[in-house]
mmCIF file of C-alpha atoms in Angstrom:
data_model
loop_
_atom_site.group_PDB
_atom_site.id
_atom_site.type_symbol
_atom_site.label_atom_id
_atom_site.label_comp_id
_atom_site.label_asym_id
_atom_site.label_seq_id
_atom_site.Cartn_x
_atom_site.Cartn_y
_atom_site.Cartn_z
ATOM 1 C CA UNK A 22 7.393 -56.204 -99.288
ATOM 2 C CA UNK A 23 5.806 -54.142 -102.345
ATOM 3 C CA UNK A 24 5.433 -57.065 -104.393
ATOM 4 C CA UNK A 25 2.638 -58.427 -102.014
ATOM 5 C CA UNK A 26 1.407 -54.416 -101.589
ATOM 6 C CA UNK A 27 0.693 -54.360 -105.258
ATOM 7 C CA UNK A 28 -0.781 -57.492 -105.709
ATOM 8 C CA UNK A 29 -2.387 -56.691 -102.974
ATOM 9 C CA UNK A 30 -3.869 -53.662 -104.744
ATOM 10 C CA UNK A 31 -3.896 -55.607 -107.474
ATOM 11 C CA UNK A 32 -6.524 -57.708 -106.012
ATOM 12 C CA UNK A 33 -8.730 -54.899 -104.885
ATOM 13 C CA UNK A 34 -8.889 -54.270 -108.461
ATOM 14 C CA UNK A 35 -9.744 -57.585 -109.660
ATOM 15 C CA UNK A 36 -12.789 -57.310 -107.941
ATOM 16 C CA UNK A 37 -14.131 -53.411 -108.655
ATOM 17 C CA UNK A 38 -14.041 -53.812 -111.803
ATOM 18 C CA UNK A 39 -13.801 -58.430 -112.400
ATOM 19 C CA UNK A 40 -13.493 -58.003 -116.056
ATOM 20 C CA UNK A 41 -10.414 -55.345 -116.784
ATOM 21 C CA UNK A 42 -7.058 -57.184 -118.196
ATOM 22 C CA UNK A 43 -4.534 -57.911 -116.434
ATOM 23 C CA UNK A 44 -2.964 -54.903 -118.587
ATOM 24 C CA UNK A 45 -5.326 -52.530 -118.222
ATOM 25 C CA UNK A 46 -4.594 -53.064 -114.431
ATOM 26 C CA UNK A 47 -0.941 -52.644 -114.469
ATOM 27 C CA UNK A 48 -2.397 -49.870 -116.552
ATOM 28 C CA UNK A 49 -4.225 -48.234 -113.387
ATOM 29 C CA UNK A 50 -1.424 -48.886 -110.868
ATOM 30 C CA UNK A 51 0.553 -46.805 -113.028
ATOM 31 C CA UNK A 52 -0.725 -43.617 -114.116
ATOM 32 C CA UNK A 53 -2.002 -43.307 -110.712
ATOM 33 C CA UNK A 54 0.842 -43.314 -108.866
ATOM 34 C CA UNK A 55 2.164 -40.147 -107.529
ATOM 35 C CA UNK A 56 5.118 -39.032 -109.421
ATOM 36 C CA UNK A 57 6.346 -36.796 -105.211
ATOM 37 C CA UNK A 58 6.990 -37.782 -102.041
ATOM 38 C CA UNK A 59 4.641 -37.672 -99.017
ATOM 39 C CA UNK A 60 5.493 -34.009 -99.085
ATOM 40 C CA UNK A 61 5.640 -33.708 -101.895
ATOM 41 C CA UNK A 62 9.033 -32.761 -103.180
ATOM 42 C CA UNK A 63 11.178 -34.858 -105.671
ATOM 43 C CA UNK A 64 11.571 -38.532 -104.646
ATOM 44 C CA UNK A 65 15.355 -39.157 -104.071
ATOM 45 C CA UNK A 66 16.857 -41.973 -103.470
ATOM 46 C CA UNK A 67 18.648 -44.500 -100.739
ATOM 47 C CA UNK A 68 21.499 -45.494 -102.301
ATOM 48 C CA UNK A 69 23.211 -42.352 -102.555
ATOM 49 C CA UNK A 70 20.446 -39.804 -101.303
ATOM 50 C CA UNK A 71 20.082 -37.779 -104.701
ATOM 51 C CA UNK A 72 16.439 -37.507 -106.858
ATOM 52 C CA UNK A 73 15.783 -41.335 -107.700
ATOM 53 C CA UNK A 74 15.949 -42.225 -111.758
ATOM 54 C CA UNK A 75 12.704 -43.122 -113.426
ATOM 55 C CA UNK A 76 14.297 -46.792 -113.458
ATOM 56 C CA UNK A 77 15.076 -46.114 -109.389
ATOM 57 C CA UNK A 78 11.055 -44.833 -108.806
ATOM 58 C CA UNK A 79 9.438 -46.008 -111.640
ATOM 59 C CA UNK A 80 5.604 -44.544 -112.554
ATOM 60 C CA UNK A 81 6.372 -43.409 -107.593
ATOM 61 C CA UNK A 82 4.079 -43.853 -105.062
ATOM 62 C CA UNK A 83 1.288 -46.427 -105.501
ATOM 63 C CA UNK A 84 -2.195 -45.041 -104.902
ATOM 64 C CA UNK A 85 -4.660 -47.029 -104.409
ATOM 65 C CA UNK A 86 -7.941 -45.287 -104.784
ATOM 66 C CA UNK A 87 -6.962 -44.177 -107.338
ATOM 67 C CA UNK A 88 -6.135 -47.601 -109.252
ATOM 68 C CA UNK A 89 -9.406 -47.663 -108.381
ATOM 69 C CA UNK A 90 -11.240 -45.087 -110.909
ATOM 70 C CA UNK A 91 -7.832 -44.076 -113.538
ATOM 71 C CA UNK A 92 -9.997 -42.387 -115.181
ATOM 72 C CA UNK A 93 -8.535 -43.820 -118.469
ATOM 73 C CA UNK A 94 -6.635 -47.619 -118.941
ATOM 74 C CA UNK A 95 -4.027 -48.514 -121.952
ATOM 75 C CA UNK A 96 -5.075 -51.687 -122.826
ATOM 76 C CA UNK A 97 -2.287 -55.136 -124.573
ATOM 77 C CA UNK A 98 -4.142 -57.665 -126.431
ATOM 78 C CA UNK A 99 -2.543 -61.072 -127.615
ATOM 79 C CA UNK A 100 -1.836 -59.429 -131.046
ATOM 80 C CA UNK A 101 0.670 -56.761 -129.730
ATOM 81 C CA UNK A 102 2.564 -59.331 -127.695
ATOM 82 C CA UNK A 103 2.035 -61.404 -130.951
ATOM 83 C CA UNK A 104 4.056 -58.379 -133.185
ATOM 84 C CA UNK A 105 6.097 -57.790 -129.979
ATOM 85 C CA UNK A 106 7.750 -61.529 -129.542
ATOM 86 C CA UNK A 107 7.295 -61.969 -133.369
ATOM 87 C CA UNK A 108 9.545 -58.137 -133.380
ATOM 88 C CA UNK A 109 12.278 -59.184 -130.560
ATOM 89 C CA UNK A 110 12.999 -62.357 -133.807
ATOM 90 C CA UNK A 111 11.035 -65.100 -131.021
ATOM 91 C CA UNK A 112 9.751 -68.510 -133.757
ATOM 92 C CA UNK A 113 6.349 -68.687 -134.931
ATOM 93 C CA UNK A 114 6.886 -71.779 -132.739
ATOM 94 C CA UNK A 115 8.514 -69.995 -129.713
ATOM 95 C CA UNK A 116 5.500 -67.197 -129.908
ATOM 96 C CA UNK A 117 2.920 -69.991 -130.245
ATOM 97 C CA UNK A 118 3.988 -71.762 -126.591
ATOM 98 C CA UNK A 119 3.226 -68.877 -125.097
ATOM 99 C CA UNK A 120 0.272 -67.243 -126.122
ATOM 100 C CA UNK A 121 -1.197 -70.961 -126.868
ATOM 101 C CA UNK A 122 -2.856 -70.059 -130.767
ATOM 102 C CA UNK A 123 -1.472 -70.632 -133.420
ATOM 103 C CA UNK A 124 0.887 -67.751 -135.232
ATOM 104 C CA UNK A 125 3.404 -67.058 -138.600
ATOM 105 C CA UNK A 126 5.398 -64.790 -137.699
ATOM 106 C CA UNK A 127 5.323 -63.776 -141.065
ATOM 107 C CA UNK A 128 2.595 -62.160 -141.551
ATOM 108 C CA UNK A 129 2.507 -60.854 -137.924
ATOM 109 C CA UNK A 130 2.733 -56.721 -138.336
ATOM 110 C CA UNK A 131 5.991 -56.796 -135.785
ATOM 111 C CA UNK A 132 6.354 -53.516 -133.225
ATOM 112 C CA UNK A 133 9.322 -52.917 -131.117
ATOM 113 C CA UNK A 134 9.096 -52.502 -126.991
ATOM 114 C CA UNK A 135 8.320 -48.953 -127.465
ATOM 115 C CA UNK A 136 5.218 -49.551 -130.108
ATOM 116 C CA UNK A 137 3.827 -51.814 -127.547
ATOM 117 C CA UNK A 138 0.658 -50.280 -126.110
ATOM 118 C CA UNK A 139 2.110 -50.087 -122.484
ATOM 119 C CA UNK A 140 1.280 -46.748 -119.633
ATOM 120 C CA UNK A 141 4.765 -45.868 -119.738
ATOM 121 C CA UNK A 142 7.089 -44.823 -122.633
ATOM 122 C CA UNK A 143 10.763 -45.075 -123.291
ATOM 123 C CA UNK A 144 12.768 -44.095 -126.958
ATOM 124 C CA UNK A 145 15.986 -44.349 -127.936
ATOM 125 C CA UNK A 146 17.594 -41.308 -129.888
ATOM 126 C CA UNK A 147 20.639 -40.824 -131.380
ATOM 127 C CA UNK A 148 22.331 -38.350 -134.439
ATOM 128 C CA UNK A 149 21.547 -40.504 -136.226
ATOM 129 C CA UNK A 150 17.747 -41.402 -135.638
ATOM 130 C CA UNK A 151 16.522 -37.957 -134.050
ATOM 131 C CA UNK A 152 13.165 -38.336 -133.748
ATOM 132 C CA UNK A 153 10.755 -41.552 -132.810
ATOM 133 C CA UNK A 154 6.773 -41.136 -133.335
ATOM 134 C CA UNK A 155 5.069 -44.355 -130.737
ATOM 135 C CA UNK A 156 1.520 -44.643 -130.658
ATOM 136 C CA UNK A 157 -0.528 -44.964 -127.725
ATOM 137 C CA UNK A 158 -3.945 -46.438 -127.362
ATOM 138 C CA UNK A 159 -6.328 -45.496 -123.963
ATOM 139 C CA UNK A 160 -9.236 -46.872 -123.218
ATOM 140 C CA UNK A 161 -12.425 -44.483 -121.734
ATOM 141 C CA UNK A 162 -13.124 -46.334 -118.079
ATOM 142 C CA UNK A 163 -14.840 -43.416 -117.070
ATOM 143 C CA UNK A 164 -17.974 -41.089 -117.541
ATOM 144 C CA UNK A 165 -19.264 -41.709 -120.818
ATOM 145 C CA UNK A 166 -19.017 -37.659 -121.437
ATOM 146 C CA UNK A 167 -15.644 -37.101 -120.670
ATOM 147 C CA UNK A 168 -12.816 -35.269 -122.025
ATOM 148 C CA UNK A 169 -9.551 -34.864 -121.638
ATOM 149 C CA UNK A 170 -6.454 -32.835 -122.660
ATOM 150 C CA UNK A 171 -3.040 -33.401 -122.991
ATOM 151 C CA UNK A 172 -0.024 -31.811 -121.015
ATOM 152 C CA UNK A 173 3.340 -32.626 -121.596
ATOM 153 C CA UNK A 174 6.647 -32.451 -119.169
ATOM 154 C CA UNK A 175 9.164 -32.229 -122.468
ATOM 155 C CA UNK A 176 12.790 -33.933 -121.095
ATOM 156 C CA UNK A 177 16.016 -32.594 -121.378
ATOM 157 C CA UNK A 178 17.612 -32.551 -124.781
ATOM 158 C CA UNK A 179 13.957 -33.631 -126.584
ATOM 159 C CA UNK A 180 10.763 -32.205 -127.362
ATOM 160 C CA UNK A 181 7.713 -33.954 -128.077
ATOM 161 C CA UNK A 182 4.460 -33.105 -129.579
ATOM 162 C CA UNK A 183 0.994 -35.174 -129.365
ATOM 163 C CA UNK A 184 -1.737 -35.979 -132.102
ATOM 164 C CA UNK A 185 -4.660 -35.212 -131.390
ATOM 165 C CA UNK A 186 -3.430 -33.348 -128.297
ATOM 166 C CA UNK A 187 -7.321 -33.991 -127.077
ATOM 167 C CA UNK A 188 -9.637 -37.176 -126.716
ATOM 168 C CA UNK A 189 -12.922 -36.714 -126.326
ATOM 169 C CA UNK A 190 -14.880 -39.504 -125.154
ATOM 170 C CA UNK A 191 -18.348 -40.043 -125.920
ATOM 171 C CA UNK A 192 -19.016 -43.852 -124.818
ATOM 172 C CA UNK A 193 -17.498 -45.975 -121.792
ATOM 173 C CA UNK A 194 -14.806 -48.585 -122.623
ATOM 174 C CA UNK A 195 -14.249 -46.530 -126.181
ATOM 175 C CA UNK A 196 -10.814 -46.592 -127.147
ATOM 176 C CA UNK A 197 -9.147 -43.853 -128.928
ATOM 177 C CA UNK A 198 -5.706 -43.883 -130.599
ATOM 178 C CA UNK A 199 -2.805 -40.769 -130.190
ATOM 179 C CA UNK A 200 0.456 -40.255 -131.295
ATOM 180 C CA UNK A 201 3.231 -39.003 -129.350
ATOM 181 C CA UNK A 202 6.777 -37.884 -131.815
ATOM 182 C CA UNK A 203 9.631 -37.011 -128.843
ATOM 183 C CA UNK A 204 12.969 -35.597 -130.991
ATOM 184 C CA UNK A 205 16.184 -34.288 -130.171
ATOM 185 C CA UNK A 206 16.881 -30.895 -129.757
ATOM 186 C CA UNK A 207 20.138 -28.451 -129.782
ATOM 187 C CA UNK A 208 22.406 -28.840 -128.220
ATOM 188 C CA UNK A 209 23.456 -32.637 -128.331
ATOM 189 C CA UNK A 210 23.053 -34.763 -125.249
ATOM 190 C CA UNK A 211 25.691 -37.058 -124.244
ATOM 191 C CA UNK A 212 25.740 -40.508 -125.399
ATOM 192 C CA UNK A 213 24.118 -42.554 -122.601
ATOM 193 C CA UNK A 214 22.272 -39.778 -120.686
ATOM 194 C CA UNK A 215 18.677 -40.571 -120.172
ATOM 195 C CA UNK A 216 16.335 -38.023 -119.602
ATOM 196 C CA UNK A 217 13.369 -38.071 -118.235
ATOM 197 C CA UNK A 218 9.922 -35.932 -118.892
ATOM 198 C CA UNK A 219 5.796 -37.291 -118.187
ATOM 199 C CA UNK A 220 2.739 -36.988 -120.412
ATOM 200 C CA UNK A 221 0.239 -36.182 -117.884
ATOM 201 C CA UNK A 222 -4.252 -36.458 -120.067
ATOM 202 C CA UNK A 223 -6.705 -34.393 -117.765
ATOM 203 C CA UNK A 224 -10.000 -34.085 -117.222
ATOM 204 C CA UNK A 225 -12.038 -32.733 -114.426
ATOM 205 C CA UNK A 226 -11.704 -35.532 -112.249
ATOM 206 C CA UNK A 227 -8.446 -37.795 -113.647
ATOM 207 C CA UNK A 228 -4.876 -36.884 -113.680
ATOM 208 C CA UNK A 229 -3.267 -40.025 -116.028
ATOM 209 C CA UNK A 230 0.379 -39.763 -115.379
ATOM 210 C CA UNK A 231 2.911 -41.720 -118.317
ATOM 211 C CA UNK A 232 6.256 -41.505 -117.140
ATOM 212 C CA UNK A 233 8.455 -41.244 -119.808
ATOM 213 C CA UNK A 234 12.296 -42.109 -119.987
ATOM 214 C CA UNK A 235 14.525 -40.900 -123.381
ATOM 215 C CA UNK A 236 18.350 -42.211 -123.563
ATOM 216 C CA UNK A 237 20.773 -40.459 -125.825
ATOM 217 C CA UNK A 238 22.717 -43.199 -128.351
#
């Protein structure tokens, strides 16, 4: 029953914000979800009774009222998807079939999946590639003059730095970009281990939460 519930919430958000893209609506649902259960405790995987992994719980429990007013959204456009699909190795003609516009992948700036402007973040770190920097862009859909400060929960075995770590908006619908660098720290983690963290942008009215997953290779 999760899918029809979320579909209904998306319809309500679209009614309130008719100009929002599907990506913006998805972002609003992800970043306002509650990452604890209804008793304020860590979520449990019903299959084994153990704490739920990030892949089991996703962003958490959907918060319909919060998603109506998320403060910030991570939006995406055709250019993002072109770079992503060309980066995956799709031919220009195949990408054209999907986006219904002319594409020349040889001239498109290709991006990895981790660079897609998604409301969550996942990277793979190893001794060969011990750090990765990803860029995200958020759009202010709240009050015109809003200030957000970053709060980070670091994944075990990794360190997160942001630049900038404060976002100052002066307009409604104003976009701002920031870089997130995730780096391995000692001691080395077991290959295949998945570590979880989160990034929160805090204002006087909003908490904009992004789950972070680090896979150690």
